[in-house]
Amino acid sequence: DTLWDLAIAEVEKTENPDDDAKRVEVWEKSLLFMGNKNGGKTTIILRCLEREEIPKPTLALEYTFGRRARRHNTPKDIAHFWELGGGTSLLELIRIPITSNNIRSFAVVLVLDLSKPNELWTTMEKLLQVTRNHVNKILSKLEKTNPEVATEIKQRMWNNLQRDHPDYELVDPFPIPLVIIGSKYDIFHEFDSEMRKIISKTLRFVSHYYGASLVFTSKSEALLLKARVLINHFAFGYDKSKSVSVDHNKPLFIPSGLDSLSQIGPPPTSDSDIGKMRANTPLELWKKVFEKTFPPKSFCDLQDTKDPAQDLQYAEYEVDVMRAQKNQELEQYKRNASKSWKEMDFDSD
């Protein structure tokens, strides 16, 4: 055949796919990134999608997507990337991207700022608690409308842990796939060795308890690549890495199901202190130990939330002019209403 004949045949194959091509299933997944404000979520997403853009602050809930082809001349798989901004101040927005329609193909990526250990547990607890409650509500509805799907989702989260695993009865897997990313490792690496050990062991326990994967990253290309490999496994079905790094003096990398309580060890405190702590679950015990070293910082995310109308990155001339006009009309209305109120003649009786 000539080169022209081959080109014609290739076009015909594309326009008239054979039965094998018709059976190719398009992979469509969704991921929700959440975590500390300014923790690096946007940077991680851009690297996963291979986009050379300067990250901008995420105001509320933002969406983007990526496409990948598994093989030449096959339909491209799609991954939907959602990013929740505002730390823990916009928790109600979690219910928007996670729905009963996509729950089977959804994963959560929790990005925790390692440079802020005093905010770490509070941020993690609030975000995972609200997400879990929302997912459980969806599963409760599915048990009535589509019990097979509900059972499949619940069973899937136990698949990472073999039934003969010694921790099988001691963990409580998150209802949907979960990845925990410790960001800003370059700053964390400068911490005191004992501080690094406590934070690392705690995050290892939390990840293992929830059946999650754990990875530490920073702006370093090598570390971003590790995070990218892990995320692409959930987004595009790429092979899951089997490498493991558990040394607290190095960046952690632990895919789900490859850690154990015996390897993690007990909470980093004395036996006498553990005996004095009242806790109903292992997770609660680790929380008390962690917060003894890193007392939770008292802060209000809502106070730091900026007014989008004043943010230059969202500036639109026509909209801003109209908004200014409406603000003026509102102020004039307030003045007129106040004046009318003062002029009212109320009866004394």
Short mmCIF file of C-alpha atoms in Angstrom, two decimals:
data_model
loop_
_atom_site.label_atom_id
_atom_site.label_comp_id
_atom_site.label_asym_id
_atom_site.label_seq_id
_atom_site.Cartn_x
_atom_site.Cartn_y
_atom_site.Cartn_z
CA ASP A 1 0.00 0.00 0.00
CA THR A 2 1.05 3.54 -0.66
CA LEU A 3 1.26 6.16 2.08
CA TRP A 4 -1.96 7.67 0.71
CA ASP A 5 -3.77 4.30 0.95
CA LEU A 6 -2.66 3.93 4.58
CA ALA A 7 -3.89 7.44 5.39
CA ILE A 8 -7.32 6.72 3.84
CA ALA A 9 -7.60 3.47 5.78
CA GLU A 10 -6.72 5.24 9.04
CA VAL A 11 -9.42 7.88 8.47
CA GLU A 12 -12.02 5.23 7.63
CA LYS A 13 -11.10 3.32 10.78
CA THR A 14 -11.59 6.47 12.86
CA GLU A 15 -14.92 7.37 11.25
CA ASN A 16 -16.23 3.78 11.20
CA PRO A 17 -14.86 2.07 14.31
CA ASP A 18 -15.04 -1.69 14.33
CA ASP A 19 -16.73 -3.72 17.05
CA ASP A 20 -13.60 -3.79 19.22
CA ALA A 21 -13.33 -0.01 19.19
CA LYS A 22 -17.02 0.35 20.03
CA ARG A 23 -16.48 -1.71 23.16
CA VAL A 24 -13.78 0.63 24.50
CA GLU A 25 -15.19 2.15 27.67
CA VAL A 26 -14.40 5.77 28.41
CA TRP A 27 -13.01 6.18 31.93
CA GLU A 28 -14.65 9.13 33.70
CA LYS A 29 -13.57 9.96 37.25
CA SER A 30 -13.96 12.90 39.65
CA LEU A 31 -11.66 14.18 42.38
CA LEU A 32 -12.27 16.81 45.07
CA PHE A 33 -9.18 18.62 46.41
CA MET A 34 -9.57 20.24 49.81
CA GLY A 35 -7.36 21.23 52.75
CA ASN A 36 -5.53 24.18 54.30
CA LYS A 37 -5.80 27.58 52.66
CA ASN A 38 -2.67 28.34 50.63
CA GLY A 39 -1.64 24.72 51.11
CA GLY A 40 -0.69 24.11 47.47
CA LYS A 41 -3.82 22.42 46.10
CA THR A 42 -3.89 24.43 42.87
CA THR A 43 -0.19 23.81 42.22
CA ILE A 44 -0.67 20.05 42.58
CA ILE A 45 -3.66 20.05 40.21
CA LEU A 46 -1.78 22.04 37.57
CA ARG A 47 1.19 19.66 37.73
CA CYS A 48 -1.13 16.64 37.40
CA LEU A 49 -2.64 18.19 34.29
CA GLU A 50 0.80 19.28 32.98
CA ARG A 51 -0.24 22.92 32.78
CA GLU A 52 2.41 25.61 33.00
CA GLU A 53 0.29 28.26 34.72
CA ILE A 54 0.86 30.52 37.70
CA PRO A 55 -1.45 29.32 40.50
CA LYS A 56 -4.15 31.76 41.62
CA PRO A 57 -5.93 31.75 44.99
CA THR A 58 -9.05 29.59 44.99
CA LEU A 59 -12.00 31.61 46.26
CA ALA A 60 -14.78 29.05 46.72
CA LEU A 61 -15.28 25.96 44.55
CA GLU A 62 -13.45 25.75 41.23
CA TYR A 63 -13.60 23.19 38.45
CA THR A 64 -11.29 22.04 35.70
CA PHE A 65 -10.74 18.79 33.81
CA GLY A 66 -8.11 16.72 32.10
CA ARG A 67 -8.16 14.17 29.26
CA ARG A 68 -5.86 11.24 28.58
CA ALA A 69 -5.83 8.46 25.97
CA ARG A 70 -4.84 5.01 27.24
CA ARG A 71 -3.82 3.84 23.79
CA HIS A 72 -3.36 5.31 20.33
CA ASN A 73 -6.57 5.95 18.44
CA THR A 74 -8.88 5.32 21.42
CA PRO A 75 -11.37 7.68 23.10
CA LYS A 76 -9.80 9.89 25.74
CA ASP A 77 -10.60 9.28 29.39
CA ILE A 78 -11.86 12.26 31.38
CA ALA A 79 -11.04 13.35 34.93
CA HIS A 80 -13.01 16.10 36.65
CA PHE A 81 -10.97 18.11 39.17
CA TRP A 82 -12.84 20.10 41.84
CA GLU A 83 -11.04 22.34 44.30
CA LEU A 84 -12.56 23.66 47.52
CA GLY A 85 -11.05 26.94 48.70
CA GLY A 86 -11.32 28.70 52.04
CA GLY A 87 -9.92 25.93 54.22
CA THR A 88 -12.80 24.86 56.48
CA SER A 89 -14.97 27.95 55.96
CA LEU A 90 -16.98 26.66 52.98
CA LEU A 91 -17.84 23.13 54.08
CA GLU A 92 -21.40 23.29 52.72
CA LEU A 93 -20.01 23.40 49.16
CA ILE A 94 -18.75 19.81 49.46
CA ARG A 95 -22.21 18.51 48.56
CA ILE A 96 -22.07 20.15 45.10
CA PRO A 97 -19.44 17.96 43.38
CA ILE A 98 -20.22 14.68 45.23
CA THR A 99 -23.58 13.32 44.07
CA SER A 100 -25.37 9.98 43.79
CA ASN A 101 -24.64 10.04 40.05
CA ASN A 102 -20.85 10.08 40.39
CA ILE A 103 -20.26 8.55 43.83
CA ARG A 104 -18.97 5.28 42.29
CA SER A 105 -16.18 7.12 40.50
CA PHE A 106 -15.27 9.75 43.08
CA ALA A 107 -12.11 10.23 45.16
CA VAL A 108 -11.08 12.83 47.74
CA VAL A 109 -7.62 14.43 47.96
CA LEU A 110 -6.92 16.07 51.31
CA VAL A 111 -3.95 18.48 51.18
CA LEU A 112 -2.51 19.29 54.62
CA ASP A 113 0.07 22.04 55.14
CA LEU A 114 2.93 20.38 57.05
CA SER A 115 4.35 23.78 57.94
CA LYS A 116 1.28 24.50 60.12
CA PRO A 117 1.00 21.56 62.54
CA ASN A 118 -1.23 23.51 64.95
CA GLU A 119 -3.91 23.72 62.25
CA LEU A 120 -3.38 20.23 60.88
CA TRP A 121 -5.72 18.07 62.97
CA THR A 122 -8.58 20.60 63.10
CA THR A 123 -8.51 21.08 59.32
CA MET A 124 -8.33 17.34 58.67
CA GLU A 125 -11.07 16.46 61.14
CA LYS A 126 -13.58 19.08 59.97
CA LEU A 127 -13.17 18.39 56.26
CA LEU A 128 -13.23 14.60 56.51
CA GLN A 129 -16.15 14.59 58.95
CA VAL A 130 -18.38 16.74 56.74
CA THR A 131 -17.39 14.79 53.61
CA ARG A 132 -18.03 11.45 55.29
CA ASN A 133 -21.44 12.55 56.57
CA HIS A 134 -22.44 13.71 53.08
CA VAL A 135 -21.24 10.49 51.43
CA ASN A 136 -23.06 8.37 54.04
CA LYS A 137 -26.31 10.24 53.29
CA ILE A 138 -25.89 9.42 49.61
CA LEU A 139 -25.19 5.76 50.43
CA SER A 140 -28.29 5.60 52.67
CA LYS A 141 -30.44 6.79 49.76
CA LEU A 142 -28.76 4.35 47.37
CA GLU A 143 -29.50 1.46 49.73
CA LYS A 144 -33.17 2.12 49.04
CA THR A 145 -32.99 2.94 45.32
CA ASN A 146 -30.00 0.87 44.17
CA PRO A 147 -28.78 -1.48 46.92
CA GLU A 148 -26.32 -3.29 44.64
CA VAL A 149 -24.38 -0.09 43.97
CA ALA A 150 -24.38 0.84 47.66
CA THR A 151 -23.02 -2.59 48.59
CA GLU A 152 -20.36 -2.39 45.87
CA ILE A 153 -19.12 1.00 47.12
CA LYS A 154 -18.96 -0.15 50.74
CA GLN A 155 -17.17 -3.39 49.89
CA ARG A 156 -14.67 -1.70 47.57
CA MET A 157 -13.11 0.29 50.40
CA TRP A 158 -12.14 -2.92 52.15
CA ASN A 159 -10.41 -4.32 49.08
CA ASN A 160 -7.13 -2.53 49.85
CA LEU A 161 -6.84 -4.50 53.09
CA GLN A 162 -6.67 -8.28 52.89
CA ARG A 163 -8.94 -10.17 55.30
CA ASP A 164 -5.90 -11.78 56.89
CA HIS A 165 -4.33 -8.36 57.59
CA PRO A 166 -3.81 -8.07 61.39
CA ASP A 167 -5.49 -4.62 61.41
CA TYR A 168 -8.62 -5.65 59.54
CA GLU A 169 -10.85 -5.29 62.62
CA LEU A 170 -9.11 -2.15 63.92
CA VAL A 171 -9.53 0.29 61.05
CA ASP A 172 -12.49 2.26 59.67
CA PRO A 173 -12.01 2.87 55.92
CA PHE A 174 -13.28 6.12 54.42
CA PRO A 175 -16.39 5.41 52.30
CA ILE A 176 -14.73 6.58 49.06
CA PRO A 177 -11.06 6.53 47.97
CA LEU A 178 -8.96 9.02 49.93
CA VAL A 179 -5.48 10.46 49.32
CA ILE A 180 -3.75 12.52 52.02
CA ILE A 181 -1.00 14.83 50.79
CA GLY A 182 1.37 16.56 53.20
CA SER A 183 2.47 19.71 51.37
CA LYS A 184 5.40 22.13 51.92
CA TYR A 185 7.80 19.35 52.85
CA ASP A 186 10.72 21.74 52.23
CA ILE A 187 9.64 23.79 55.28
CA PHE A 188 8.67 20.71 57.30
CA HIS A 189 12.12 19.22 56.71
CA GLU A 190 13.65 22.06 58.73
CA PHE A 191 11.59 21.14 61.82
CA ASP A 192 13.12 19.46 64.86
CA SER A 193 13.51 15.70 64.34
CA GLU A 194 11.12 14.81 67.16
CA MET A 195 8.44 17.14 65.77
CA ARG A 196 8.78 15.54 62.34
CA LYS A 197 8.48 12.11 63.89
CA ILE A 198 5.26 12.95 65.76
CA ILE A 199 3.62 14.51 62.68
CA SER A 200 4.74 11.70 60.38
CA LYS A 201 3.60 8.89 62.70
CA THR A 202 0.26 10.62 63.29
CA LEU A 203 -0.45 11.04 59.58
CA ARG A 204 0.61 7.44 58.95
CA PHE A 205 -1.88 6.27 61.56
CA VAL A 206 -4.72 8.46 60.22
CA SER A 207 -4.07 7.34 56.64
CA HIS A 208 -3.94 3.67 57.60
CA TYR A 209 -7.04 3.98 59.80
CA TYR A 210 -9.03 5.51 56.93
CA GLY A 211 -7.59 3.20 54.26
CA ALA A 212 -6.00 6.20 52.52
CA SER A 213 -2.81 6.70 50.56
CA LEU A 214 -0.24 9.12 52.00
CA VAL A 215 2.43 11.19 50.23
CA PHE A 216 4.58 14.18 51.23
CA THR A 217 5.34 16.76 48.56
CA SER A 218 6.69 20.25 47.92
CA LYS A 219 7.60 22.43 44.94
CA SER A 220 10.38 19.94 44.15
CA GLU A 221 9.74 18.29 40.77
CA ALA A 222 10.72 14.87 42.14
CA LEU A 223 8.21 15.06 45.00
CA LEU A 224 5.47 16.56 42.80
CA LEU A 225 5.97 13.64 40.43
CA LYS A 226 5.27 11.16 43.26
CA ALA A 227 2.05 12.97 44.13
CA ARG A 228 1.12 13.10 40.48
CA VAL A 229 1.61 9.34 40.05
CA LEU A 230 -0.68 8.67 43.00
CA ILE A 231 -3.40 11.06 41.82
CA ASN A 232 -3.27 9.85 38.22
CA HIS A 233 -4.00 6.35 39.50
CA PHE A 234 -7.41 7.56 40.73
CA ALA A 235 -7.98 10.08 37.92
CA PHE A 236 -6.98 8.05 34.86
CA GLY A 237 -6.51 4.50 36.07
CA TYR A 238 -2.73 4.48 35.77
CA ASP A 239 -0.90 1.65 37.51
CA LYS A 240 -0.67 2.01 41.26
CA SER A 241 2.86 2.49 42.57
CA LYS A 242 4.04 -0.23 44.96
CA SER A 243 7.05 1.66 46.31
CA VAL A 244 6.95 2.60 50.00
CA SER A 245 8.87 5.15 52.09
CA VAL A 246 8.12 5.20 55.85
CA ASP A 247 11.28 6.87 57.21
CA HIS A 248 10.22 10.10 58.99
CA ASN A 249 13.56 11.64 57.98
CA LYS A 250 12.51 11.32 54.34
CA PRO A 251 9.33 12.24 52.39
CA LEU A 252 6.65 9.66 53.16
CA PHE A 253 5.06 7.70 50.33
CA ILE A 254 2.65 4.95 51.38
CA PRO A 255 -0.06 3.67 49.00
CA SER A 256 -3.21 2.45 50.74
CA GLY A 257 -3.04 -0.97 52.35
CA LEU A 258 0.77 -1.11 52.55
CA ASP A 259 1.19 0.07 56.16
CA SER A 260 0.32 -1.54 59.49
CA LEU A 261 -0.22 -0.53 63.11
CA SER A 262 2.72 -2.66 64.20
CA GLN A 263 5.03 -0.78 61.83
CA ILE A 264 3.63 2.61 62.85
CA GLY A 265 3.97 1.85 66.54
CA PRO A 266 2.12 3.37 69.52
CA PRO A 267 1.26 7.07 69.85
CA PRO A 268 4.46 9.08 70.49
CA THR A 269 4.10 9.68 74.24
CA SER A 270 4.88 7.90 77.50
CA ASP A 271 2.83 4.93 78.73
CA SER A 272 1.88 6.89 81.86
CA ASP A 273 0.45 9.73 79.75
CA ILE A 274 -1.52 7.29 77.58
CA GLY A 275 -2.98 5.74 80.74
CA LYS A 276 -4.28 9.14 81.86
CA MET A 277 -5.95 9.96 78.55
CA ARG A 278 -9.59 9.08 78.17
CA ALA A 279 -10.41 8.04 74.63
CA ASN A 280 -13.16 5.89 73.13
CA THR A 281 -11.37 5.06 69.88
CA PRO A 282 -7.74 4.72 68.70
CA LEU A 283 -8.30 7.81 66.50
CA GLU A 284 -9.36 9.86 69.52
CA LEU A 285 -6.29 8.71 71.44
CA TRP A 286 -3.93 9.78 68.65
CA LYS A 287 -5.74 13.13 68.48
CA LYS A 288 -5.16 13.78 72.20
CA VAL A 289 -1.47 12.85 71.92
CA PHE A 290 -0.97 15.00 68.82
CA GLU A 291 -2.74 18.05 70.25
CA LYS A 292 -0.72 17.80 73.46
CA THR A 293 2.37 18.64 71.40
CA PHE A 294 0.59 20.86 68.86
CA PRO A 295 -2.33 22.62 70.61
CA PRO A 296 -5.00 23.51 68.03
CA LYS A 297 -4.70 27.09 66.90
CA SER A 298 -7.77 29.22 67.49
CA PHE A 299 -8.67 30.74 64.15
CA CYS A 300 -11.71 31.61 62.09
CA ASP A 301 -11.46 30.92 58.38
CA LEU A 302 -14.54 33.02 57.66
CA GLN A 303 -12.80 36.19 58.80
CA ASP A 304 -10.12 35.70 56.17
CA THR A 305 -12.51 35.05 53.29
CA LYS A 306 -12.18 37.87 50.78
CA ASP A 307 -15.08 39.57 49.03
CA PRO A 308 -14.88 38.32 45.41
CA ALA A 309 -16.20 41.69 44.22
CA GLN A 310 -12.96 43.27 45.47
CA ASP A 311 -10.64 40.61 44.04
CA LEU A 312 -8.79 41.87 40.94
CA GLN A 313 -8.52 38.39 39.39
CA TYR A 314 -12.33 38.42 38.92
CA ALA A 315 -12.57 41.98 37.58
CA GLU A 316 -15.07 42.50 34.74
CA TYR A 317 -15.62 46.11 33.67
CA GLU A 318 -19.31 45.93 32.69
CA VAL A 319 -20.25 43.90 35.77
CA ASP A 320 -18.24 46.14 38.10
CA VAL A 321 -19.82 49.32 36.68
CA MET A 322 -23.30 47.89 37.12
CA ARG A 323 -22.46 46.71 40.64
CA ALA A 324 -21.19 50.21 41.58
CA GLN A 325 -24.40 51.73 40.23
CA LYS A 326 -26.55 49.30 42.23
CA ASN A 327 -24.51 50.02 45.36
CA GLN A 328 -25.19 53.73 44.90
CA GLU A 329 -28.91 53.05 44.44
CA LEU A 330 -28.91 50.92 47.59
CA GLU A 331 -27.22 53.63 49.64
CA GLN A 332 -29.70 56.22 48.34
CA TYR A 333 -32.58 53.90 49.25
CA LYS A 334 -31.17 53.49 52.77
CA ARG A 335 -30.90 57.25 53.22
CA ASN A 336 -34.47 57.84 51.97
CA ALA A 337 -35.82 55.02 54.15
CA SER A 338 -34.02 56.41 57.20
CA LYS A 339 -35.34 59.91 56.51
CA SER A 340 -38.92 58.65 56.05
CA TRP A 341 -38.66 56.67 59.27
CA LYS A 342 -37.52 59.73 61.25
CA GLU A 343 -40.33 61.84 59.80
CA MET A 344 -43.02 59.40 60.83
CA ASP A 345 -45.41 60.78 63.43
CA PHE A 346 -46.09 58.02 65.94
CA ASP A 347 -49.06 58.23 68.29
CA SER A 348 -48.04 58.66 71.91
CA ASP A 349 -50.72 56.27 73.19
#
